[in-house]
Short mmCIF file of C-alpha atoms in Angstrom, two decimals:
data_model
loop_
_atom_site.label_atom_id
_atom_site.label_comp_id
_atom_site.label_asym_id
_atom_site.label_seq_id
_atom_site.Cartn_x
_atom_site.Cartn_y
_atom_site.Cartn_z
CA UNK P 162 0.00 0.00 0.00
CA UNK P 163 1.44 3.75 -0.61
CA UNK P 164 1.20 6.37 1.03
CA UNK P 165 -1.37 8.04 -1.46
CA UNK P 166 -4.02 5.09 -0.98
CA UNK P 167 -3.72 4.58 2.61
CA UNK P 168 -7.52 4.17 3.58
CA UNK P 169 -9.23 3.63 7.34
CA UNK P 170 -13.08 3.75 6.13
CA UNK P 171 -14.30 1.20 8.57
CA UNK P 172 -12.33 3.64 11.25
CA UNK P 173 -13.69 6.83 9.66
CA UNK P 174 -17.30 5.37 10.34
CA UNK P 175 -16.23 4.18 13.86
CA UNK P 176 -15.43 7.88 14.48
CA UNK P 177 -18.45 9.17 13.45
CA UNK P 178 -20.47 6.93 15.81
CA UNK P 179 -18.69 7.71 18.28
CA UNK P 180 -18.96 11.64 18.24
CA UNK P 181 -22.87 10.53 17.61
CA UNK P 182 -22.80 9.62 21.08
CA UNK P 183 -19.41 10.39 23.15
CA UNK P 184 -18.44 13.90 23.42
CA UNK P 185 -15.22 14.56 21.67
CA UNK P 186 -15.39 11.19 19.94
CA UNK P 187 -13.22 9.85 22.63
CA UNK P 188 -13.24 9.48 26.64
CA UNK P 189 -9.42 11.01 26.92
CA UNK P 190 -8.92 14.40 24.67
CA UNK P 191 -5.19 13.25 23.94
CA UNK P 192 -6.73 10.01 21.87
CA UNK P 193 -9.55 12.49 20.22
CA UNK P 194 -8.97 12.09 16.23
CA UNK P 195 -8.26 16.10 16.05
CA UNK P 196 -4.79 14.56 17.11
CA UNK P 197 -4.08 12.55 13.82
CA UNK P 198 -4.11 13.62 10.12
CA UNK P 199 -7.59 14.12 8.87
CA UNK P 200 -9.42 10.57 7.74
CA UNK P 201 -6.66 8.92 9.23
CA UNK P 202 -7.57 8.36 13.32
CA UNK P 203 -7.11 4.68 13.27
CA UNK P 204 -9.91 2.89 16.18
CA UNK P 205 -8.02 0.04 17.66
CA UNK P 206 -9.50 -3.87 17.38
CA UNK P 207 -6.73 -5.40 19.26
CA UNK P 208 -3.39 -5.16 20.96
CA UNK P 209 -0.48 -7.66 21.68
CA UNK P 210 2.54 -6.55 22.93
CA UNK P 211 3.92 -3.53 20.94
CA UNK P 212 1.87 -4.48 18.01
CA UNK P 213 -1.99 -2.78 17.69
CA UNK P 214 -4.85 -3.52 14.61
CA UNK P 215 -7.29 -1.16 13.85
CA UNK P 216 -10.91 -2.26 12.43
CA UNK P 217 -9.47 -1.68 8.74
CA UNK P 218 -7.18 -4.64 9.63
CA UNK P 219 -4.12 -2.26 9.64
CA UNK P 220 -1.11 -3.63 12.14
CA UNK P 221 0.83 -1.00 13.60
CA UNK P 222 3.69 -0.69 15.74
CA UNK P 223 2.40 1.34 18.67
CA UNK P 224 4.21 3.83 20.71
CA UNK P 225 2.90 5.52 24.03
CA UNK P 226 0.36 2.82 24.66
CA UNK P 227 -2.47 3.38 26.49
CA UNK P 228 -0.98 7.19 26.83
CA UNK P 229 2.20 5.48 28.86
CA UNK P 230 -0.21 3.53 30.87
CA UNK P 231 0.72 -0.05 29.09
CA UNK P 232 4.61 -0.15 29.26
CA UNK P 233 4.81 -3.94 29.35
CA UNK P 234 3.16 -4.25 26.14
CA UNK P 235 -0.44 -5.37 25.52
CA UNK P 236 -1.94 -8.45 27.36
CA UNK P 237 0.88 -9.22 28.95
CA UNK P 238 0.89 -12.90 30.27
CA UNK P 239 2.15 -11.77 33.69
CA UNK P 240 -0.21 -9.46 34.63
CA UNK P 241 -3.15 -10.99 32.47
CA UNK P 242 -2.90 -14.26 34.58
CA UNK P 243 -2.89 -12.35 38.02
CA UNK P 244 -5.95 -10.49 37.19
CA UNK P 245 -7.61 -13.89 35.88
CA UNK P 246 -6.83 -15.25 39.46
CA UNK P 247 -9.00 -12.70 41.14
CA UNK P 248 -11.60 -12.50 38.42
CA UNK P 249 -13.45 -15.86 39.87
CA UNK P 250 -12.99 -14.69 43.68
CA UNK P 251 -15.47 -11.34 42.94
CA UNK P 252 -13.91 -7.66 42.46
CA UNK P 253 -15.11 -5.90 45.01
CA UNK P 254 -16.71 -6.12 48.01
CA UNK P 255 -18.53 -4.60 51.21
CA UNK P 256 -15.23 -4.59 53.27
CA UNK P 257 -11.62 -4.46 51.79
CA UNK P 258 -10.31 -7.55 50.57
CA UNK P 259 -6.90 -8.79 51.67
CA UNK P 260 -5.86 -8.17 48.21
CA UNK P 261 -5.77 -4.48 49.74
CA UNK P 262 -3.19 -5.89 52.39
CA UNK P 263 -0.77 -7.38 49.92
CA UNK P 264 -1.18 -4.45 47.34
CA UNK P 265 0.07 -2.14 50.06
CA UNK P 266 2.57 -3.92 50.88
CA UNK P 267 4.16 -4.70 47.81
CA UNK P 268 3.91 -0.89 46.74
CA UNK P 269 6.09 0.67 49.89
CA UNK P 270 8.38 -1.99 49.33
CA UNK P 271 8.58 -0.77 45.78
CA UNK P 272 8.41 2.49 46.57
CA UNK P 273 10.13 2.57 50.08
CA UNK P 274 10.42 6.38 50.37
CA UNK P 275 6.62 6.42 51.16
CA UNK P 276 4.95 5.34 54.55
CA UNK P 277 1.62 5.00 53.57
CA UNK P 278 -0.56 4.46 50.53
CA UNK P 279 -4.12 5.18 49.51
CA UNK P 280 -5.39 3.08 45.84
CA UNK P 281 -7.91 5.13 43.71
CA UNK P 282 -8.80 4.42 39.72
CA UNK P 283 -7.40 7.72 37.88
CA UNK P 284 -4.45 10.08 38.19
CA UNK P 285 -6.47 13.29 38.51
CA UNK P 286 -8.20 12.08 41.71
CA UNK P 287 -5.04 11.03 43.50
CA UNK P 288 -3.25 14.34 42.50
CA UNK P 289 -6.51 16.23 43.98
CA UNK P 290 -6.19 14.33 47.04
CA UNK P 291 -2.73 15.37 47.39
CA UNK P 292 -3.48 19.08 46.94
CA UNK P 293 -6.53 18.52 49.42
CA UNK P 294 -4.16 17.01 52.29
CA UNK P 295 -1.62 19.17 51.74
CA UNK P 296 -4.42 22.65 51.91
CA UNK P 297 -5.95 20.59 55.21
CA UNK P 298 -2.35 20.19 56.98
CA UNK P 299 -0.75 23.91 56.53
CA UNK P 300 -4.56 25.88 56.38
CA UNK P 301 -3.45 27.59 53.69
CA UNK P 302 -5.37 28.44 50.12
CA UNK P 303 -2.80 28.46 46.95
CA UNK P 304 -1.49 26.04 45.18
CA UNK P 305 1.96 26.68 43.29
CA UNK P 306 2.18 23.98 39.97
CA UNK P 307 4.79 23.96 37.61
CA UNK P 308 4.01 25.45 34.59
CA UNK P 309 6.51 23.88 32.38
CA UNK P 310 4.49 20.44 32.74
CA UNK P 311 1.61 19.56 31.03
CA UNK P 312 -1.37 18.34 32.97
CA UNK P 313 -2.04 17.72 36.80
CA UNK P 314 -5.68 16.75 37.18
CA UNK P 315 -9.65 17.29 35.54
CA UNK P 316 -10.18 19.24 38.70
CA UNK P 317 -10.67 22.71 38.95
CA UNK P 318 -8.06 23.69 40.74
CA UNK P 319 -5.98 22.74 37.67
CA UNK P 320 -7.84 22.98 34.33
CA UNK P 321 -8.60 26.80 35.38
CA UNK P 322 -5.37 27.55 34.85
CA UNK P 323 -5.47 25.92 31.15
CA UNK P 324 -6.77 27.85 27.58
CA UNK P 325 -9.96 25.29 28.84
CA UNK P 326 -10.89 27.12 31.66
CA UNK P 327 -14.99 27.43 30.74
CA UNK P 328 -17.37 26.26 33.66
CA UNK P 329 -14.81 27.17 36.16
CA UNK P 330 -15.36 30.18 38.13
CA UNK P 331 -12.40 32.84 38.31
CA UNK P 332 -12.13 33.00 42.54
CA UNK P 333 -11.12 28.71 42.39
CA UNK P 334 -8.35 29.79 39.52
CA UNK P 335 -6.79 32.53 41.55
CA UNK P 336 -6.09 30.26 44.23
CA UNK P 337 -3.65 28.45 41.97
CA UNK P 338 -0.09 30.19 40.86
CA UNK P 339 2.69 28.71 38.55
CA UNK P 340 6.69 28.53 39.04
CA UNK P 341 8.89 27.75 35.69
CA UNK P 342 10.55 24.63 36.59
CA UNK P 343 14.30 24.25 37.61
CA UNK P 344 14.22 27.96 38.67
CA UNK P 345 14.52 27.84 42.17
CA UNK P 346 15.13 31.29 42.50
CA UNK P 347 11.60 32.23 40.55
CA UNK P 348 10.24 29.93 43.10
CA UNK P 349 11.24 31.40 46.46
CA UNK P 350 10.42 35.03 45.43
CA UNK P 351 6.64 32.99 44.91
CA UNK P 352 6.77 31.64 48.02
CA UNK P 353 8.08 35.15 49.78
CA UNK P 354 5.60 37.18 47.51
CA UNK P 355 2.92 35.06 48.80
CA UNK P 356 4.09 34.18 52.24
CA UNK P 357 2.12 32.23 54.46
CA UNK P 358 -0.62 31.26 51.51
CA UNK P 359 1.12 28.10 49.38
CA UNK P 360 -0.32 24.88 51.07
CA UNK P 361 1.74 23.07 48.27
CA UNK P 362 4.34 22.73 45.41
CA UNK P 363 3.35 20.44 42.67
CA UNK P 364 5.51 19.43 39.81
CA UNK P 365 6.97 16.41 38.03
CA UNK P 366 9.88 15.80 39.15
CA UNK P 367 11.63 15.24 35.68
CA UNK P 368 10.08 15.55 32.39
CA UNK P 369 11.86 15.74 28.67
CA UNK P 370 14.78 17.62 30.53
CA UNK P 371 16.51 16.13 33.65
CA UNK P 372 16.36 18.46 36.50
CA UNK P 373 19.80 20.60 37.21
CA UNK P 374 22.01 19.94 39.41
CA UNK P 375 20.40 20.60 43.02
CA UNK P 376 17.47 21.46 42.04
CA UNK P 377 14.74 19.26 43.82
CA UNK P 378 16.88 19.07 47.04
CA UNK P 379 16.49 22.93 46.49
CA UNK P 380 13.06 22.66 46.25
CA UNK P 381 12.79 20.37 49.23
CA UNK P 382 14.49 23.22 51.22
CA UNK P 383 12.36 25.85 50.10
CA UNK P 384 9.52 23.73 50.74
CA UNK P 385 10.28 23.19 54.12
CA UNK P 386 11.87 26.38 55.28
CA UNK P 387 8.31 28.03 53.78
CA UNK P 388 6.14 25.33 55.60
CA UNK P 389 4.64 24.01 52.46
CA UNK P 390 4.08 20.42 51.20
CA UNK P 391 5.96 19.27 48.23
CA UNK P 392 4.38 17.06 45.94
CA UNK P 393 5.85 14.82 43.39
CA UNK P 394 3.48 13.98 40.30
CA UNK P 395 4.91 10.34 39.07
CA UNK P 396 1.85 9.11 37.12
CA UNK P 397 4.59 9.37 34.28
CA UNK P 398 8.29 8.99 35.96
CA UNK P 399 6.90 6.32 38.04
CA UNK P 400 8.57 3.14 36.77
CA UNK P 401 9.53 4.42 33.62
CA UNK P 402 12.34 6.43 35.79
CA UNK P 403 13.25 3.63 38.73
CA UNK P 404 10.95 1.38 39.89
CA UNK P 405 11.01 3.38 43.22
CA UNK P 406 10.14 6.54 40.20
CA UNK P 407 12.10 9.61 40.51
CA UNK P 408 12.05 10.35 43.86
CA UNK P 409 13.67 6.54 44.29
CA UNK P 410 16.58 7.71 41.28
CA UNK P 411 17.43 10.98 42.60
CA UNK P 412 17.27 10.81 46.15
CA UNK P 413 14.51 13.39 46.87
CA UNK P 414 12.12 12.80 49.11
CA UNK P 415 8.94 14.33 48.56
CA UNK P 416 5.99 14.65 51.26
CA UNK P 417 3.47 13.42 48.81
CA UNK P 418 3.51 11.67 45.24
CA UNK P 419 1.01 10.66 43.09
CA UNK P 420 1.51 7.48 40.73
CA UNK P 421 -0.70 5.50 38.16
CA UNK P 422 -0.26 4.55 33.93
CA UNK P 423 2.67 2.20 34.50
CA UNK P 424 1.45 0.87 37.77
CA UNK P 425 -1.78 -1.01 36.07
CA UNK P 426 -0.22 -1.72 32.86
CA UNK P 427 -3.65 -0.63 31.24
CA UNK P 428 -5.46 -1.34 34.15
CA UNK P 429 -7.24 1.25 36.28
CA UNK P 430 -5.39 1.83 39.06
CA UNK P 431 -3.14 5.05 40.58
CA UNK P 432 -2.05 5.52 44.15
CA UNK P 433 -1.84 8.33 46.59
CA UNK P 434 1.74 7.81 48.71
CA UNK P 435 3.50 10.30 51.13
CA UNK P 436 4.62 10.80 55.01
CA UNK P 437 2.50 8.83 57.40
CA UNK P 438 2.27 12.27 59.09
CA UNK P 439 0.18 14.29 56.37
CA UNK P 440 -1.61 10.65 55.10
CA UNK P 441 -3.29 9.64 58.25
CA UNK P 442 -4.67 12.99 58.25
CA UNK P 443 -7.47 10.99 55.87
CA UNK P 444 -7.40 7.92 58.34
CA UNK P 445 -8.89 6.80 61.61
CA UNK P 446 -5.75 7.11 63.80
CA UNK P 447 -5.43 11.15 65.16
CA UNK P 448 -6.93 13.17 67.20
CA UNK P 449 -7.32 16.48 64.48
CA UNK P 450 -9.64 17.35 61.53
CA UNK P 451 -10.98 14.58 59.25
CA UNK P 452 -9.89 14.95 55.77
CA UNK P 453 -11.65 13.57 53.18
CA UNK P 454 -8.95 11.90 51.19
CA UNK P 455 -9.86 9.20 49.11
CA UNK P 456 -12.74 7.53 48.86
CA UNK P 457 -13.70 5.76 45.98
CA UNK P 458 -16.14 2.42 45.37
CA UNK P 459 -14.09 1.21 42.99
CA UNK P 460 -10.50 2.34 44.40
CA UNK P 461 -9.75 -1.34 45.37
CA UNK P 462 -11.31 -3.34 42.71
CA UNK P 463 -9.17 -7.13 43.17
CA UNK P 464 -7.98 -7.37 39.98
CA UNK P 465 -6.43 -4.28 39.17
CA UNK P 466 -4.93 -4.28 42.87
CA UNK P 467 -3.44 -7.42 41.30
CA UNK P 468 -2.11 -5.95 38.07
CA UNK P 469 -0.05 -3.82 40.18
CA UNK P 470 1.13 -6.01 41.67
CA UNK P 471 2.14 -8.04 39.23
CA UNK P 472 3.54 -5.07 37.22
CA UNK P 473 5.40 -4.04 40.13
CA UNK P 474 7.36 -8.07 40.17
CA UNK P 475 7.57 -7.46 36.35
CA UNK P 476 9.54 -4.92 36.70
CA UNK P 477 12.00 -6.01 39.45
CA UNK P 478 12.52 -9.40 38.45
CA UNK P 479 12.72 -9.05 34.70
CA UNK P 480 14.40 -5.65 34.64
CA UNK P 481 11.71 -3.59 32.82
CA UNK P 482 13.12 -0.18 33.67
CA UNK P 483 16.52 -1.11 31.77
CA UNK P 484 14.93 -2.87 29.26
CA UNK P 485 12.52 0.13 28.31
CA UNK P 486 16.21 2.79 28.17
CA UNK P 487 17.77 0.15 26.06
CA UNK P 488 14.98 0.19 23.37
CA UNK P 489 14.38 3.98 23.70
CA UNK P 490 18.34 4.65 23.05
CA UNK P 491 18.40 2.90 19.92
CA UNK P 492 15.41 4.27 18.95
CA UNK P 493 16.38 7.93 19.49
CA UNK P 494 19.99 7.38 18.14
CA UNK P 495 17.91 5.44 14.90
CA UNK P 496 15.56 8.75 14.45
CA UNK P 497 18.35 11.39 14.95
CA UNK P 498 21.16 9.19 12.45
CA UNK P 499 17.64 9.17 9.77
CA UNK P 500 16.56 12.51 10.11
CA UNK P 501 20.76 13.72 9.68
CA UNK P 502 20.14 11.89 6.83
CA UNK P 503 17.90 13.25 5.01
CA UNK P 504 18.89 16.91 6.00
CA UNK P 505 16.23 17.33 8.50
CA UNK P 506 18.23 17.22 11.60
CA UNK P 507 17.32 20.49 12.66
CA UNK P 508 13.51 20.23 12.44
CA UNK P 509 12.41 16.56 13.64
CA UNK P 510 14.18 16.97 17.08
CA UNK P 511 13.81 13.40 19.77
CA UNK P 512 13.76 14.82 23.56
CA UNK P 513 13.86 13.61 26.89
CA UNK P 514 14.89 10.45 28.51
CA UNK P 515 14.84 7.01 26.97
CA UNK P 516 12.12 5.88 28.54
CA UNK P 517 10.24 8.63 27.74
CA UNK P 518 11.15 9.91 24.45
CA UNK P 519 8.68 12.65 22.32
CA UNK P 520 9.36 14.40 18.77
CA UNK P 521 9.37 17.71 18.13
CA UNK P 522 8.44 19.20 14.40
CA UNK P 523 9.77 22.16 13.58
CA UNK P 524 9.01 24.61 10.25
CA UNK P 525 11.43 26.45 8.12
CA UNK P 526 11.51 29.00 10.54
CA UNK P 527 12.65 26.43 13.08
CA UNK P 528 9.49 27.34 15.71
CA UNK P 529 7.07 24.49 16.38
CA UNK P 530 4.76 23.34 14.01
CA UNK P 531 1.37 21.40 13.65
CA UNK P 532 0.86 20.81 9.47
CA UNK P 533 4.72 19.26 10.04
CA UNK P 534 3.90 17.11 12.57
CA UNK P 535 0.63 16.08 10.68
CA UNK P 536 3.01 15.42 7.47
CA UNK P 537 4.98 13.42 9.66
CA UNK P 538 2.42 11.74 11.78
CA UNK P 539 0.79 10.42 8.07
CA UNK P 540 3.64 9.24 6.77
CA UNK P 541 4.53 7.09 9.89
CA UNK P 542 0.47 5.80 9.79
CA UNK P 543 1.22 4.93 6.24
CA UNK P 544 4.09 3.04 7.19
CA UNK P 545 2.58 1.00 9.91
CA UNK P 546 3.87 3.12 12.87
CA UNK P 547 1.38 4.28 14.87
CA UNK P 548 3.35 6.90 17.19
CA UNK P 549 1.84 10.12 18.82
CA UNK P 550 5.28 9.91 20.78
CA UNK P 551 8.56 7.81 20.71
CA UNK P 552 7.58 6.56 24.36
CA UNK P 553 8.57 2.99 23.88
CA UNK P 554 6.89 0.03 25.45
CA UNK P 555 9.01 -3.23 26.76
CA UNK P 556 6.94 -5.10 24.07
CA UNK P 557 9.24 -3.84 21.49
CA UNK P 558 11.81 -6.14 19.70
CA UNK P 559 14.45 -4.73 17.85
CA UNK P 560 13.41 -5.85 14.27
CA UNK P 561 10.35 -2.96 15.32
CA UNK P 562 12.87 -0.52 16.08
CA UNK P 563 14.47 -0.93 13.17
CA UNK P 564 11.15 -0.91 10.82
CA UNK P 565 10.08 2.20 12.39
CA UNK P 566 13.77 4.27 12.01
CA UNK P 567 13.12 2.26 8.25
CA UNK P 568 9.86 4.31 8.23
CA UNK P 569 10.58 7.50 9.74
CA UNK P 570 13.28 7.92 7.22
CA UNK P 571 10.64 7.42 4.58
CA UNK P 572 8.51 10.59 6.48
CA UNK P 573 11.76 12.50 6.75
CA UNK P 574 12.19 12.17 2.71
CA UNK P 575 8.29 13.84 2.52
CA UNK P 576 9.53 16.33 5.27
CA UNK P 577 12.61 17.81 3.29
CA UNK P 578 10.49 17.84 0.29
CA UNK P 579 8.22 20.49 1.73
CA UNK P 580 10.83 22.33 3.71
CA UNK P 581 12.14 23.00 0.38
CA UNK P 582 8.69 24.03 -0.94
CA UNK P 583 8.32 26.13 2.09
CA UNK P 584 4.93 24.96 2.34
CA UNK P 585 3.79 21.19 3.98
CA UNK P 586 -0.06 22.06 3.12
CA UNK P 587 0.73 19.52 -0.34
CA UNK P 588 1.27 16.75 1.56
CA UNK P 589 -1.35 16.86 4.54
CA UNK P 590 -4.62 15.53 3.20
CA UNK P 591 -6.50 17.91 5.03
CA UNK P 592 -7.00 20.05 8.15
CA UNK P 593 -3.63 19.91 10.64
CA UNK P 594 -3.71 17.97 14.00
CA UNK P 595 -4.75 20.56 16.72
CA UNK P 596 -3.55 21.21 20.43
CA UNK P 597 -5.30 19.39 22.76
CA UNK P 598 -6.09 22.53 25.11
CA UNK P 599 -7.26 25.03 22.83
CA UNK P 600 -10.03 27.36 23.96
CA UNK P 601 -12.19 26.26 20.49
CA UNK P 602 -12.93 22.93 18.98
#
């Protein structure tokens, strides 16, 4: 098939249904089909490992599964069989199973900078949870978030502060401020401006950069001379970093962090961690104010307590964490010797760490660019590569590195073509992918 005839009709028509009756046409705005070339939003069948088929019957080699939720690779036999173990013994019930017991334990000894540990189905709510403790412990209002980083939570506290903000009145977004990350500096004259009002600082500890030297033990300090909680979010360097996360590689220990994606390997699962001081706060055990923490009916569902669990052995005993730097080295050194190649060096550009790669696509000009990452992102569909990121999964074998640097030298061909044209409209097919926060559809 060439890249002129590539067809997804039975997709196109799934799409369509499902903006009939889903808002958005998808129930995560990052997998919405505004994020792929127009006509080409392939709507998955199946997945097995690193390998996905849409409806057309199209195989693809998949990258940032599941959004960096399935880094094992799809159904994998580990986890599948301990979630078939609990599936006959009932999921959930009117008292907490002794699943609960084991999947607590396993977790701190994964993760043995944290005390205690609270199970809940979605990042957002564990990251709210967080931000709730931490408001409940110090009485204070604001919340400080990195602004360098993406996404925290669906809650309002966050998505106020985004070009989404409708539905969310203006006194919940003021409570919420932003520090540039690795800028500790910026940060105290935050925390001084606003003295006595930050209840917490919330950040990823590392994204596509690694954090300078001194940095989060700076933030640590500043946290604590200030009297404010410092929160890790890990839903993303948990795993993928150390199995302990970041706070486990560096040697920074927050007061709170959030994990989830890796932990469930698909499955619904994320955890609330932190100080036994500031957790139990939302327990039984104290004598102050009752915080509503976490409380969720399906936060301790048996099966996906045993996915984690699973995932977590996985990953110790069959060193996952190396396996997935390996695969994203090769990969990233495969992109960057194609894209040198074919003169395009300086406008496909492969960041952060190699577990955690992304691309950037970059326009004559050399500023960031949608229509070339839509050129790009249809010539890799084309191809069989189905790759909103280069996050790699540990279901990749190196014959599928190899086909996709194959593949992305193919794109890179298209992508010097129109450089030179000084115009990629040509070879889009249509409208260019969109941001996913943009404040119209």
């Amino acid at each position: 098939m060439t890249t002129e005839d590539f067809d997804l009709p039975r997709s196109r028509q799934a799409n369509e249904r499902l903006h009939a009756m889903v808002p958005g046409g998808a129930h995560t705005y990052a997998k919405g089909d505004d994020q792929y070339p127009a006509g080409l939003a392939p709507v998955i069948g199946h997945g097995r490992g690193a390998h996905v088929w849409d409806v057309d019957g199209n195989r693809y080699i998949e990258y940032g599964s599941g959004l960096r939720s399935v880094s094992l690779g799809h159904a994998h036999p580990r986890v599948l069989e301990a979630v078939r173990r609990e599936l006959d013994r009932g999921s959930n019930f009117v008292r907490p199973s002794v699943v609960e017991v084991d999947a607590a334990e396993r977790f701190l000894a994964t993760v043995p900078t944290a005390e205690m540990v609270k199970f809940a189905k979605n990042g957002s709510d564990a990251t709210t949870a967080a931000v709730r403790l931490a408001r409940a412990a110090t009485g204070r209002t604001r919340v400080a978030l990195c602004a360098d980083h993406p996404f925290f939570s669906v809650d309002d506290w966050f998505i106020g502060t985004t070009p989404m903000p409708a539905g969310i009145p203006a006194a919940t977004t003021e409570l919420t401020l932003s520090f540039p990350y690795g800028d500790l500096a910026a940060t105290e004259a935050l925390l001084t401006r606003h003295r006595d009002e930050v209840a917490c600082l919330v950040l990823e500890p590392a994204t596509h950069t690694e954090p300078p030297p001194g940095y989060l033990a700076g933030l640590r300090e500043l946290a604590d001379r200030h009297g404010c909680v410092l929160i890790f979010d890990e839903m993303i360097t948990g795993f993928r970093w150390s199995e302990a996360g970041a706070q486990g590689l560096y040697g920074v220990v927050p007061d709170l962090s959030t994990f989830g994606k890796a932990l469930g390997n698909g499955f619904a699962v994320s955890a609330l961690a932190g100080r036994r001081e500031l957790m139990e706060r939302g327990g039984l055990r104290h004598s102050g104010d009752r915080v509503f923490l976490l409380s969720t009916t399906h936060g301790a569902e048996t099966h996906s307590l045993a996915a984690a669990m699973a995932v977590q052995t996985t990953y110790t005993e069959e060193g996952i964490t190396a396996r997935l730097h390996t695969l994203g080295e090769r990969l990233a050194a495969g992109v960057r010797e194609a894209a040198s190649g074919m003169g395009v060096a300086d406008h496909l550009l492969v960041r952060g760490r190699a577990s955690n790669l992304v691309f950037a696509t970059l326009d004559e000009k050399k500023q960031p660019s949608q229509p070339y990452r839509t050129l790009f992102l249809r010539r890799l569909l084309a191809g069989g590569v189905l790759a909103p990121s280069f996050v790699v999964s540990a279901g990749l074998t190196d014959a599928d590195i190899d086909h996709t640097v194959e593949v992305v030298a193919q794109a890179c061909a298209v992508y010097r073509k129109a450089l030179d044209a000084g115009d990629p409209t040509p070879w889009l097919g249509g409208r260019p992918v969109k941001p996913v926060f943009r404040t119209r559809a």
